[in-house]
Tab-separated table of C-alpha atoms in Angstrom:
chain	number	residue	atom	x	y	z
A	1	UNK	CA	109.310	-175.498	-63.917
A	2	UNK	CA	105.556	-176.036	-63.830
A	3	UNK	CA	102.951	-173.501	-62.823
A	4	UNK	CA	103.265	-172.367	-59.209
A	5	UNK	CA	100.185	-173.381	-57.241
A	6	UNK	CA	99.949	-171.265	-54.120
A	7	UNK	CA	97.643	-173.708	-52.358
A	8	UNK	CA	100.366	-176.321	-52.531
A	9	UNK	CA	103.001	-174.109	-50.932
A	10	UNK	CA	103.287	-173.980	-47.162
A	11	UNK	CA	102.700	-170.607	-45.528
A	12	UNK	CA	104.724	-171.623	-42.466
A	13	UNK	CA	108.362	-172.401	-41.773
A	14	UNK	CA	109.552	-176.025	-42.047
A	15	UNK	CA	108.740	-177.728	-38.754
A	16	UNK	CA	112.323	-178.560	-37.843
A	17	UNK	CA	113.366	-174.906	-37.573
A	18	UNK	CA	113.849	-173.344	-34.153
A	19	UNK	CA	112.393	-169.841	-34.006
A	20	UNK	CA	114.990	-168.468	-31.587
A	21	UNK	CA	117.880	-169.823	-33.565
A	22	UNK	CA	116.552	-168.427	-36.821
A	23	UNK	CA	116.049	-165.019	-35.213
A	24	UNK	CA	119.665	-165.023	-34.089
A	25	UNK	CA	120.776	-165.905	-37.557
A	26	UNK	CA	118.638	-163.140	-39.058
A	27	UNK	CA	120.218	-160.607	-36.707
A	28	UNK	CA	123.633	-161.690	-37.949
A	29	UNK	CA	122.544	-161.368	-41.564
A	30	UNK	CA	121.148	-157.895	-40.982
A	31	UNK	CA	124.450	-156.665	-39.611
A	32	UNK	CA	126.187	-158.091	-42.661
A	33	UNK	CA	123.616	-156.298	-44.818
A	34	UNK	CA	124.701	-153.068	-43.245
A	35	UNK	CA	128.242	-153.579	-44.470
A	36	UNK	CA	127.135	-154.750	-47.922
A	37	UNK	CA	124.844	-151.780	-48.379
A	38	UNK	CA	127.647	-149.401	-47.477
A	39	UNK	CA	129.770	-151.055	-50.131
A	40	UNK	CA	126.959	-150.846	-52.697
A	41	UNK	CA	126.657	-147.123	-52.012
A	42	UNK	CA	130.405	-146.514	-52.086
A	43	UNK	CA	131.023	-148.439	-55.258
A	44	UNK	CA	127.926	-147.080	-57.059
A	45	UNK	CA	128.100	-149.593	-59.871
A	46	UNK	CA	125.015	-151.630	-59.074
A	47	UNK	CA	121.500	-150.911	-57.921
A	48	UNK	CA	118.952	-153.082	-56.148
A	49	UNK	CA	115.197	-153.152	-56.537
A	50	UNK	CA	113.141	-155.057	-53.975
A	51	UNK	CA	109.531	-155.633	-54.995
A	52	UNK	CA	107.126	-156.566	-52.193
A	53	UNK	CA	103.771	-158.007	-53.090
A	54	UNK	CA	101.218	-159.886	-51.028
A	55	UNK	CA	97.627	-159.867	-49.854
A	56	UNK	CA	96.480	-157.291	-47.303
A	57	UNK	CA	98.007	-157.954	-43.902
A	58	UNK	CA	100.727	-160.172	-45.335
A	59	UNK	CA	103.230	-158.072	-43.412
A	60	UNK	CA	104.922	-155.851	-45.973
A	61	UNK	CA	105.238	-152.841	-43.660
A	62	UNK	CA	106.638	-154.872	-40.791
A	63	UNK	CA	109.148	-156.515	-43.075
A	64	UNK	CA	110.411	-153.162	-44.313
A	65	UNK	CA	110.887	-151.965	-40.716
A	66	UNK	CA	112.617	-155.102	-39.531
A	67	UNK	CA	114.917	-155.980	-42.405
A	68	UNK	CA	115.643	-152.563	-43.892
A	69	UNK	CA	115.131	-150.328	-40.849
A	70	UNK	CA	118.734	-150.527	-39.698
A	71	UNK	CA	120.354	-149.786	-43.026
A	72	UNK	CA	121.712	-146.331	-43.805
A	73	UNK	CA	118.623	-144.401	-44.921
A	74	UNK	CA	120.771	-142.399	-47.332
A	75	UNK	CA	121.114	-145.499	-49.470
A	76	UNK	CA	117.634	-146.976	-49.066
A	77	UNK	CA	114.430	-145.568	-50.488
A	78	UNK	CA	110.898	-146.872	-50.062
A	79	UNK	CA	108.068	-146.067	-52.395
A	80	UNK	CA	104.494	-147.164	-51.694
A	81	UNK	CA	102.407	-147.283	-54.826
A	82	UNK	CA	98.802	-146.256	-54.229
A	83	UNK	CA	95.900	-145.774	-56.612
A	84	UNK	CA	97.378	-143.818	-59.566
A	85	UNK	CA	96.947	-140.047	-59.574
A	86	UNK	CA	95.391	-138.191	-62.499
A	87	UNK	CA	98.883	-137.259	-63.707
A	88	UNK	CA	100.056	-140.853	-63.505
A	89	UNK	CA	96.980	-142.077	-65.380
A	90	UNK	CA	97.957	-139.750	-68.220
A	91	UNK	CA	100.924	-142.021	-68.886
A	92	UNK	CA	101.655	-145.670	-69.522
A	93	UNK	CA	101.462	-147.779	-66.355
A	94	UNK	CA	105.243	-148.078	-66.061
A	95	UNK	CA	105.927	-144.335	-66.182
A	96	UNK	CA	105.572	-143.789	-62.433
A	97	UNK	CA	107.490	-146.995	-61.797
A	98	UNK	CA	110.466	-146.030	-63.956
A	99	UNK	CA	110.693	-142.612	-62.263
A	100	UNK	CA	111.217	-144.443	-58.981
A	101	UNK	CA	113.711	-147.008	-60.221
A	102	UNK	CA	116.933	-147.093	-58.183
A	103	UNK	CA	120.004	-145.084	-59.162
A	104	UNK	CA	123.339	-146.869	-59.017
A	105	UNK	CA	124.434	-147.348	-55.430
A	106	UNK	CA	120.877	-147.417	-54.110
A	107	UNK	CA	118.441	-149.966	-52.721
A	108	UNK	CA	114.871	-149.150	-53.722
A	109	UNK	CA	111.936	-150.860	-52.044
A	110	UNK	CA	108.574	-151.019	-53.754
A	111	UNK	CA	105.731	-151.548	-51.279
A	112	UNK	CA	103.333	-152.820	-53.906
A	113	UNK	CA	104.420	-152.092	-57.443
A	114	UNK	CA	103.730	-152.269	-61.169
A	115	UNK	CA	102.309	-155.715	-60.444
A	116	UNK	CA	99.159	-154.152	-59.028
A	117	UNK	CA	98.332	-153.192	-62.614
A	118	UNK	CA	97.793	-156.845	-63.420
A	119	UNK	CA	96.485	-157.963	-60.010
A	120	UNK	CA	93.955	-155.737	-58.260
A	121	UNK	CA	92.894	-154.295	-61.625
A	122	UNK	CA	92.263	-157.762	-63.048
A	123	UNK	CA	90.341	-158.980	-60.025
A	124	UNK	CA	88.088	-155.932	-60.238
A	125	UNK	CA	87.693	-156.170	-64.010
A	126	UNK	CA	89.418	-152.854	-64.651
A	127	UNK	CA	91.789	-154.612	-67.019
A	128	UNK	CA	90.828	-157.374	-69.430
A	129	UNK	CA	92.875	-160.508	-69.943
A	130	UNK	CA	94.381	-159.366	-73.239
A	131	UNK	CA	95.576	-156.085	-71.743
A	132	UNK	CA	96.912	-157.954	-68.726
A	133	UNK	CA	99.020	-160.214	-70.919
A	134	UNK	CA	100.312	-157.239	-72.914
A	135	UNK	CA	101.227	-155.558	-69.642
A	136	UNK	CA	103.035	-158.655	-68.430
A	137	UNK	CA	105.137	-158.686	-71.573
A	138	UNK	CA	105.896	-154.999	-71.071
A	139	UNK	CA	106.879	-155.726	-67.452
A	140	UNK	CA	109.356	-158.377	-68.590
A	141	UNK	CA	110.920	-155.952	-71.070
A	142	UNK	CA	111.010	-153.191	-68.457
A	143	UNK	CA	112.625	-155.275	-65.727
A	144	UNK	CA	115.147	-156.463	-68.292
A	145	UNK	CA	115.976	-152.863	-69.159
A	146	UNK	CA	116.810	-152.127	-65.528
A	147	UNK	CA	118.817	-155.308	-65.130
A	148	UNK	CA	120.745	-154.960	-68.373
A	149	UNK	CA	121.203	-151.202	-68.571
A	150	UNK	CA	121.537	-150.127	-64.958
A	151	UNK	CA	123.031	-153.215	-63.315
A	152	UNK	CA	119.891	-153.541	-61.256
A	153	UNK	CA	119.463	-156.667	-59.183
A	154	UNK	CA	115.711	-157.195	-58.911
A	155	UNK	CA	114.356	-159.267	-56.026
A	156	UNK	CA	110.647	-159.985	-56.203
A	157	UNK	CA	108.954	-161.328	-53.081
A	158	UNK	CA	105.446	-162.623	-52.694
A	159	UNK	CA	104.567	-162.722	-49.009
A	160	UNK	CA	102.511	-165.863	-48.800
A	161	UNK	CA	100.024	-165.972	-45.901
A	162	UNK	CA	97.102	-168.290	-45.318
A	163	UNK	CA	93.530	-167.085	-45.380
A	164	UNK	CA	93.256	-168.016	-41.712
A	165	UNK	CA	96.272	-165.945	-40.714
A	166	UNK	CA	95.008	-163.009	-42.759
A	167	UNK	CA	91.651	-163.175	-41.046
A	168	UNK	CA	93.320	-163.148	-37.629
A	169	UNK	CA	95.404	-160.126	-38.568
A	170	UNK	CA	92.512	-158.175	-40.051
A	171	UNK	CA	90.493	-158.710	-36.894
A	172	UNK	CA	93.466	-157.575	-34.844
A	173	UNK	CA	93.411	-154.320	-36.799
A	174	UNK	CA	89.895	-153.708	-35.567
A	175	UNK	CA	90.807	-154.242	-31.926
A	176	UNK	CA	94.298	-152.834	-31.538
A	177	UNK	CA	94.416	-149.039	-31.255
A	178	UNK	CA	97.918	-148.936	-32.728
A	179	UNK	CA	96.732	-150.860	-35.768
A	180	UNK	CA	93.302	-149.400	-36.443
A	181	UNK	CA	94.785	-146.830	-38.834
A	182	UNK	CA	95.672	-149.647	-41.166
A	183	UNK	CA	92.100	-150.875	-41.436
A	184	UNK	CA	90.201	-150.137	-44.621
A	185	UNK	CA	86.525	-150.752	-45.041
A	186	UNK	CA	87.281	-152.777	-48.134
A	187	UNK	CA	89.682	-155.187	-46.378
A	188	UNK	CA	87.157	-157.896	-45.621
A	189	UNK	CA	85.505	-157.611	-49.016
A	190	UNK	CA	88.912	-157.985	-50.676
A	191	UNK	CA	89.671	-161.001	-48.524
A	192	UNK	CA	86.635	-162.740	-50.000
A	193	UNK	CA	88.243	-162.459	-53.427
A	194	UNK	CA	91.082	-164.755	-52.355
A	195	UNK	CA	90.534	-167.363	-55.114
A	196	UNK	CA	90.533	-164.639	-57.778
A	197	UNK	CA	93.728	-163.123	-56.373
A	198	UNK	CA	95.354	-166.521	-56.207
A	199	UNK	CA	94.661	-167.056	-59.889
A	200	UNK	CA	96.005	-163.730	-61.108
A	201	UNK	CA	99.074	-164.063	-58.887
A	202	UNK	CA	99.745	-167.483	-60.356
A	203	UNK	CA	99.408	-166.087	-63.898
A	204	UNK	CA	101.878	-163.383	-62.982
A	205	UNK	CA	104.419	-165.840	-61.518
A	206	UNK	CA	104.173	-167.777	-64.745
A	207	UNK	CA	104.402	-164.880	-67.212
A	208	UNK	CA	106.706	-162.470	-65.408
A	209	UNK	CA	109.445	-164.908	-64.545
A	210	UNK	CA	112.248	-163.627	-66.740
A	211	UNK	CA	113.413	-162.309	-63.383
A	212	UNK	CA	112.183	-164.896	-60.889
A	213	UNK	CA	109.905	-164.570	-57.874
A	214	UNK	CA	110.531	-165.796	-54.367
A	215	UNK	CA	107.439	-167.138	-52.610
A	216	UNK	CA	107.994	-166.353	-48.927
A	217	UNK	CA	106.062	-168.358	-46.299
A	218	UNK	CA	104.777	-165.405	-44.303
A	219	UNK	CA	102.474	-166.603	-41.519
A	220	UNK	CA	105.358	-166.232	-39.073
A	221	UNK	CA	107.180	-162.918	-39.170
A	222	UNK	CA	110.475	-164.335	-37.950
A	223	UNK	CA	110.667	-166.765	-40.844
A	224	UNK	CA	109.565	-164.232	-43.460
A	225	UNK	CA	112.229	-161.792	-42.276
A	226	UNK	CA	114.876	-164.485	-42.366
A	227	UNK	CA	114.086	-165.517	-45.951
A	228	UNK	CA	114.070	-161.972	-47.317
A	229	UNK	CA	117.199	-160.884	-45.436
A	230	UNK	CA	119.050	-164.011	-46.547
A	231	UNK	CA	118.053	-163.575	-50.184
A	232	UNK	CA	119.153	-159.941	-50.167
A	233	UNK	CA	122.457	-160.795	-48.510
A	234	UNK	CA	123.170	-163.549	-51.029
A	235	UNK	CA	122.309	-161.257	-53.934
A	236	UNK	CA	124.547	-158.459	-52.675
A	237	UNK	CA	127.408	-160.845	-51.918
A	238	UNK	CA	127.214	-162.231	-55.439
A	239	UNK	CA	128.005	-158.783	-56.866
A	240	UNK	CA	131.652	-159.052	-55.746
A	241	UNK	CA	131.801	-155.370	-54.960
A	242	UNK	CA	134.910	-153.456	-53.894
A	243	UNK	CA	135.546	-150.117	-52.293
A	244	UNK	CA	136.780	-147.882	-55.103
A	245	UNK	CA	139.784	-146.371	-53.285
A	246	UNK	CA	140.985	-142.811	-53.785
A	247	UNK	CA	139.611	-140.944	-56.762
A	248	UNK	CA	142.193	-139.992	-59.337
A	249	UNK	CA	142.876	-136.289	-59.549
B	1	UNK	CA	112.937	-153.456	-97.083
B	2	UNK	CA	116.725	-153.433	-97.524
B	3	UNK	CA	119.193	-151.423	-95.526
B	4	UNK	CA	118.751	-147.688	-95.923
B	5	UNK	CA	121.814	-146.136	-97.546
B	6	UNK	CA	121.874	-142.432	-96.814
B	7	UNK	CA	124.231	-141.664	-99.691
B	8	UNK	CA	121.632	-142.967	-102.108
B	9	UNK	CA	118.880	-140.732	-100.780
B	10	UNK	CA	118.486	-137.239	-102.137
B	11	UNK	CA	118.882	-134.392	-99.656
B	12	UNK	CA	116.819	-132.068	-101.853
B	13	UNK	CA	113.198	-131.863	-102.961
B	14	UNK	CA	112.180	-133.585	-106.207
B	15	UNK	CA	112.970	-131.188	-109.061
B	16	UNK	CA	109.399	-130.805	-110.261
B	17	UNK	CA	108.201	-129.196	-107.035
B	18	UNK	CA	107.571	-125.469	-106.964
B	19	UNK	CA	108.862	-123.901	-103.750
B	20	UNK	CA	106.150	-121.251	-103.520
B	21	UNK	CA	103.357	-123.693	-104.093
B	22	UNK	CA	104.719	-126.108	-101.474
B	23	UNK	CA	105.030	-123.269	-98.965
B	24	UNK	CA	101.405	-122.389	-99.516
B	25	UNK	CA	100.410	-125.971	-98.999
B	26	UNK	CA	102.462	-126.172	-95.802
B	27	UNK	CA	100.725	-123.083	-94.445
B	28	UNK	CA	97.391	-124.807	-95.049
B	29	UNK	CA	98.551	-127.947	-93.308
B	30	UNK	CA	99.787	-125.983	-90.301
B	31	UNK	CA	96.413	-124.380	-89.813
B	32	UNK	CA	94.812	-127.819	-89.967
B	33	UNK	CA	97.355	-128.993	-87.393
B	34	UNK	CA	96.095	-126.314	-85.076
B	35	UNK	CA	92.630	-127.788	-85.165
B	36	UNK	CA	93.859	-131.370	-84.848
B	37	UNK	CA	96.025	-130.549	-81.870
B	38	UNK	CA	93.109	-128.890	-80.131
B	39	UNK	CA	91.136	-132.065	-80.669
B	40	UNK	CA	93.999	-134.230	-79.384
B	41	UNK	CA	94.123	-132.140	-76.220
B	42	UNK	CA	90.368	-132.120	-75.732
B	43	UNK	CA	89.915	-135.819	-76.276
B	44	UNK	CA	93.000	-136.800	-74.233
B	45	UNK	CA	93.016	-140.377	-75.436
B	46	UNK	CA	96.161	-140.324	-77.527
B	47	UNK	CA	99.604	-138.847	-77.222
B	48	UNK	CA	102.188	-137.962	-79.829
B	49	UNK	CA	105.948	-138.175	-79.636
B	50	UNK	CA	108.009	-136.506	-82.349
B	51	UNK	CA	111.669	-137.517	-82.373
B	52	UNK	CA	114.035	-135.212	-84.276
B	53	UNK	CA	117.475	-136.445	-85.151
B	54	UNK	CA	120.035	-135.195	-87.599
B	55	UNK	CA	123.584	-133.940	-87.953
B	56	UNK	CA	124.567	-130.543	-86.555
B	57	UNK	CA	122.971	-127.746	-88.548
B	58	UNK	CA	120.400	-130.040	-90.097
B	59	UNK	CA	117.764	-127.553	-88.995
B	60	UNK	CA	116.024	-129.111	-86.008
B	61	UNK	CA	115.522	-125.821	-84.155
B	62	UNK	CA	114.138	-124.041	-87.175
B	63	UNK	CA	111.765	-126.879	-87.874
B	64	UNK	CA	110.386	-126.765	-84.336
B	65	UNK	CA	109.768	-123.024	-84.669
B	66	UNK	CA	108.140	-123.221	-88.064
B	67	UNK	CA	105.953	-126.299	-87.820
B	68	UNK	CA	105.133	-126.341	-84.109
B	69	UNK	CA	105.456	-122.657	-83.233
B	70	UNK	CA	101.837	-121.837	-83.975
B	71	UNK	CA	100.286	-124.672	-82.015
B	72	UNK	CA	98.787	-124.076	-78.582
B	73	UNK	CA	101.834	-124.207	-76.285
B	74	UNK	CA	99.667	-125.729	-73.548
B	75	UNK	CA	99.527	-128.924	-75.560
B	76	UNK	CA	103.062	-128.998	-76.983
B	77	UNK	CA	106.238	-129.619	-75.042
B	78	UNK	CA	109.804	-129.602	-76.308
B	79	UNK	CA	112.664	-131.313	-74.566
B	80	UNK	CA	116.249	-130.950	-75.757
B	81	UNK	CA	118.438	-133.775	-74.575
B	82	UNK	CA	121.969	-132.681	-73.772
B	83	UNK	CA	124.915	-134.574	-72.318
B	84	UNK	CA	123.438	-136.577	-69.405
B	85	UNK	CA	123.715	-135.085	-65.919
B	86	UNK	CA	125.273	-136.980	-63.015
B	87	UNK	CA	121.781	-137.854	-61.775
B	88	UNK	CA	120.736	-139.138	-65.187
B	89	UNK	CA	123.912	-141.213	-65.499
B	90	UNK	CA	122.925	-142.951	-62.262
B	91	UNK	CA	120.067	-144.571	-64.167
B	92	UNK	CA	119.518	-146.621	-67.286
B	93	UNK	CA	119.710	-144.539	-70.476
B	94	UNK	CA	115.933	-144.538	-70.967
B	95	UNK	CA	115.104	-143.212	-67.480
B	96	UNK	CA	115.323	-139.544	-68.455
B	97	UNK	CA	113.524	-140.284	-71.705
B	98	UNK	CA	110.570	-142.018	-70.056
B	99	UNK	CA	110.155	-139.130	-67.578
B	100	UNK	CA	109.620	-136.847	-70.570
B	101	UNK	CA	107.266	-139.098	-72.498
B	102	UNK	CA	104.004	-137.393	-73.472
B	103	UNK	CA	100.877	-137.618	-71.343
B	104	UNK	CA	97.614	-138.329	-73.125
B	105	UNK	CA	96.448	-135.263	-75.004
B	106	UNK	CA	99.974	-133.932	-75.491
B	107	UNK	CA	102.470	-133.561	-78.315
B	108	UNK	CA	106.019	-134.021	-77.066
B	109	UNK	CA	108.973	-133.033	-79.221
B	110	UNK	CA	112.391	-134.526	-78.610
B	111	UNK	CA	115.179	-132.345	-79.983
B	112	UNK	CA	117.713	-135.161	-80.056
B	113	UNK	CA	116.691	-138.162	-78.021
B	114	UNK	CA	117.478	-141.635	-76.696
B	115	UNK	CA	119.018	-142.250	-80.111
B	116	UNK	CA	122.069	-140.208	-79.140
B	117	UNK	CA	122.945	-143.095	-76.814
B	118	UNK	CA	123.671	-145.234	-79.851
B	119	UNK	CA	124.924	-142.487	-82.180
B	120	UNK	CA	127.312	-139.908	-80.744
B	121	UNK	CA	128.406	-142.405	-78.074
B	122	UNK	CA	129.211	-145.023	-80.683
B	123	UNK	CA	131.104	-142.657	-82.931
B	124	UNK	CA	133.231	-141.571	-79.978
B	125	UNK	CA	133.752	-145.125	-78.707
B	126	UNK	CA	131.900	-144.480	-75.464
B	127	UNK	CA	129.658	-147.426	-76.212
B	128	UNK	CA	130.817	-150.691	-77.781
B	129	UNK	CA	128.916	-152.466	-80.516
B	130	UNK	CA	127.467	-155.123	-78.211
B	131	UNK	CA	126.095	-152.505	-75.819
B	132	UNK	CA	124.741	-150.513	-78.754
B	133	UNK	CA	122.796	-153.510	-80.027
B	134	UNK	CA	121.429	-154.221	-76.536
B	135	UNK	CA	120.359	-150.603	-76.310
B	136	UNK	CA	118.651	-150.774	-79.685
B	137	UNK	CA	116.628	-153.762	-78.537
B	138	UNK	CA	115.714	-151.882	-75.367
B	139	UNK	CA	114.663	-148.886	-77.473
B	140	UNK	CA	112.336	-151.070	-79.542
B	141	UNK	CA	110.729	-152.445	-76.378
B	142	UNK	CA	110.444	-148.983	-74.871
B	143	UNK	CA	108.846	-147.372	-77.899
B	144	UNK	CA	106.451	-150.274	-78.063
B	145	UNK	CA	105.500	-149.692	-74.429
B	146	UNK	CA	104.534	-146.106	-75.201
B	147	UNK	CA	102.656	-147.080	-78.339
B	148	UNK	CA	100.799	-149.993	-76.802
B	149	UNK	CA	100.179	-148.716	-73.283
B	150	UNK	CA	99.727	-144.990	-73.728
B	151	UNK	CA	98.318	-144.743	-77.254
B	152	UNK	CA	101.412	-142.863	-78.283
B	153	UNK	CA	101.915	-142.164	-81.949
B	154	UNK	CA	105.669	-141.971	-82.447
B	155	UNK	CA	107.037	-140.085	-85.434
B	156	UNK	CA	110.765	-140.374	-85.933
B	157	UNK	CA	112.436	-137.959	-88.335
B	158	UNK	CA	115.986	-137.970	-89.587
B	159	UNK	CA	116.775	-134.581	-91.100
B	160	UNK	CA	118.952	-135.526	-94.007
B	161	UNK	CA	121.355	-132.808	-95.169
B	162	UNK	CA	124.362	-133.062	-97.445
B	163	UNK	CA	127.878	-132.499	-96.222
B	164	UNK	CA	128.095	-129.487	-98.497
B	165	UNK	CA	124.966	-127.877	-97.071
B	166	UNK	CA	126.163	-128.566	-93.548
B	167	UNK	CA	129.473	-126.923	-94.256
B	168	UNK	CA	127.699	-123.829	-95.636
B	169	UNK	CA	125.517	-123.587	-92.550
B	170	UNK	CA	128.357	-124.078	-90.095
B	171	UNK	CA	130.316	-121.309	-91.769
B	172	UNK	CA	127.261	-119.076	-91.608
B	173	UNK	CA	127.212	-119.612	-87.859
B	174	UNK	CA	130.662	-118.092	-87.661
B	175	UNK	CA	129.692	-114.989	-89.603
B	176	UNK	CA	126.114	-114.217	-88.558
B	177	UNK	CA	125.830	-112.477	-85.185
B	178	UNK	CA	122.359	-113.940	-84.632
B	179	UNK	CA	123.704	-117.458	-85.168
B	180	UNK	CA	127.085	-117.361	-83.449
B	181	UNK	CA	125.550	-118.606	-80.198
B	182	UNK	CA	124.879	-121.896	-81.903
B	183	UNK	CA	128.496	-122.457	-82.827
B	184	UNK	CA	130.461	-125.022	-80.850
B	185	UNK	CA	134.184	-125.490	-81.137
B	186	UNK	CA	133.581	-129.170	-81.812
B	187	UNK	CA	131.244	-128.601	-84.787
B	188	UNK	CA	133.869	-128.847	-87.500
B	189	UNK	CA	135.582	-131.807	-85.844
B	190	UNK	CA	132.232	-133.603	-85.636
B	191	UNK	CA	131.555	-132.838	-89.292
B	192	UNK	CA	134.692	-134.758	-90.198
B	193	UNK	CA	133.181	-137.866	-88.662
B	194	UNK	CA	130.405	-137.883	-91.243
B	195	UNK	CA	131.129	-141.416	-92.582
B	196	UNK	CA	131.080	-142.807	-89.022
B	197	UNK	CA	127.790	-141.050	-88.265
B	198	UNK	CA	126.301	-142.295	-91.509
B	199	UNK	CA	127.145	-145.867	-90.535
B	200	UNK	CA	125.675	-145.749	-87.026
B	201	UNK	CA	122.563	-143.955	-88.279
B	202	UNK	CA	122.068	-146.671	-90.877
B	203	UNK	CA	122.450	-149.363	-88.198
B	204	UNK	CA	119.845	-147.567	-86.147
B	205	UNK	CA	117.376	-147.292	-89.034
B	206	UNK	CA	117.791	-151.005	-89.563
B	207	UNK	CA	117.505	-152.152	-85.930
B	208	UNK	CA	115.056	-149.640	-84.504
B	209	UNK	CA	112.396	-149.899	-87.155
B	210	UNK	CA	109.599	-151.542	-85.194
B	211	UNK	CA	108.308	-147.992	-85.324
B	212	UNK	CA	109.568	-146.670	-88.663
B	213	UNK	CA	111.758	-143.675	-89.468
B	214	UNK	CA	111.098	-140.957	-91.988
B	215	UNK	CA	114.179	-139.736	-93.818
B	216	UNK	CA	113.512	-136.066	-94.571
B	217	UNK	CA	115.450	-134.368	-97.388
B	218	UNK	CA	116.549	-131.316	-95.431
B	219	UNK	CA	118.829	-129.138	-97.549
B	220	UNK	CA	115.860	-126.855	-98.254
B	221	UNK	CA	113.914	-125.713	-95.238
B	222	UNK	CA	110.635	-125.282	-97.104
B	223	UNK	CA	110.621	-128.897	-98.206
B	224	UNK	CA	111.693	-130.282	-94.811
B	225	UNK	CA	108.899	-128.335	-93.120
B	226	UNK	CA	106.359	-129.580	-95.635
B	227	UNK	CA	107.303	-133.250	-95.147
B	228	UNK	CA	107.192	-133.122	-91.358
B	229	UNK	CA	103.980	-131.103	-91.180
B	230	UNK	CA	102.291	-133.422	-93.661
B	231	UNK	CA	103.375	-136.546	-91.804
B	232	UNK	CA	102.109	-135.152	-88.514
B	233	UNK	CA	98.804	-134.103	-90.044
B	234	UNK	CA	98.275	-137.521	-91.598
B	235	UNK	CA	99.114	-139.270	-88.326
B	236	UNK	CA	96.722	-137.095	-86.310
B	237	UNK	CA	93.949	-137.453	-88.887
B	238	UNK	CA	94.291	-141.234	-88.761
B	239	UNK	CA	93.392	-141.212	-85.055
B	240	UNK	CA	89.738	-140.451	-85.860
B	241	UNK	CA	89.406	-138.279	-82.786
B	242	UNK	CA	86.203	-136.686	-81.539
B	243	UNK	CA	85.387	-133.935	-79.110
B	244	UNK	CA	84.135	-135.690	-75.985
B	245	UNK	CA	81.037	-133.550	-75.391
B	246	UNK	CA	79.695	-132.689	-71.948
B	247	UNK	CA	81.089	-134.635	-69.027
B	248	UNK	CA	78.549	-136.766	-67.253
B	249	UNK	CA	77.665	-135.550	-63.775
């Protein structure tokens, strides 16, 4: 596979798709997810890590609410990674990530992730290219550790929105009282760095592909939710899980 | 370097060494360590991980007391890894290890370690050979992560005692009231598995040598303490640390 070029990938659903029909299908998938997650928890042999990355306003929070909001919260954990604390900075960049890796039986969502350490940091020159490439190798090894030694299925999603859609959404944050809390002064400045972000994301898709990425067209929420829910359902179904039955005395 | 064969390595100090003179030298080294550790803590750029492995009664506890007991406890942490808890078993075998990795400025001692997951488990057939080799690759990657991404100097010591010395010490545990608490019913049964332990240790020295091991002749405490203290001093000295001076406003 050649290098992923984000500019060549559509941010919208294929034209032939009917929004209402897809939404119905997504609802069906989500109720199946409920059953599969219960099984995952009961069997406790596998774990699932869902990594969500994307530009500001690409709809990570909404996705979490819509696709994961109806699952049993006992088996689903969400961790939002912010700027590292002083304690976290005292350790290697994967230390805080590993602490939050899913136990068997659990689905763990990362709202942003270890990938920020090679994305935002690179764009703002807090991490040189050599360090970034060393980190990407470490990320491959680390994800492999989880997959190989804790039966962790890792699903990595890049929510792919267009600059135009992002601009619309950022302006909405300014106007809508229920969304103003999400607005950061830096949002518009960050949005200007789009070409730089595109480049470092593309490097990351290329280097950290031992466990592959899914690029999710994300301008329309209904399509984004469908793709992620479907991918999760397929991954869980592939585990061929079974209820363990009565424990032996 | 060929495969390390433990049977070919002496468990005692070279004959020419004078015990009293070595003890004096060790005392000097330990006072230098005090200064170096203070510098490590003040500079907070590097971290040190000391891994102690060895058969029962090889003298890990005594070593910790003698060599590390006089350092500033604020900058030294010891973690003894026991049989994994239910929570720890829910994760990959390195999860609990990574949580306890040293922050910058710190010396972390592991009394037993991630290596037990390829030693005691292998000897007792809780881990097949294929899994053991996968784990050893994961250990190499993990130690490299700490070294490369948190400036961690990793010193791995195998305390090498003879079967005869072990037997003497285990019997002492039965007789000495101050040592009986250390006795486990399984100690003598484990001691019978010596050839099996020797084999899995040798595999581990061969596979997990991206960061090298030091085999420490450990029948005599004074010599064991000298070797470990010296190695630690040399490693800290090589870091070329400096006091950072006044923080900028």
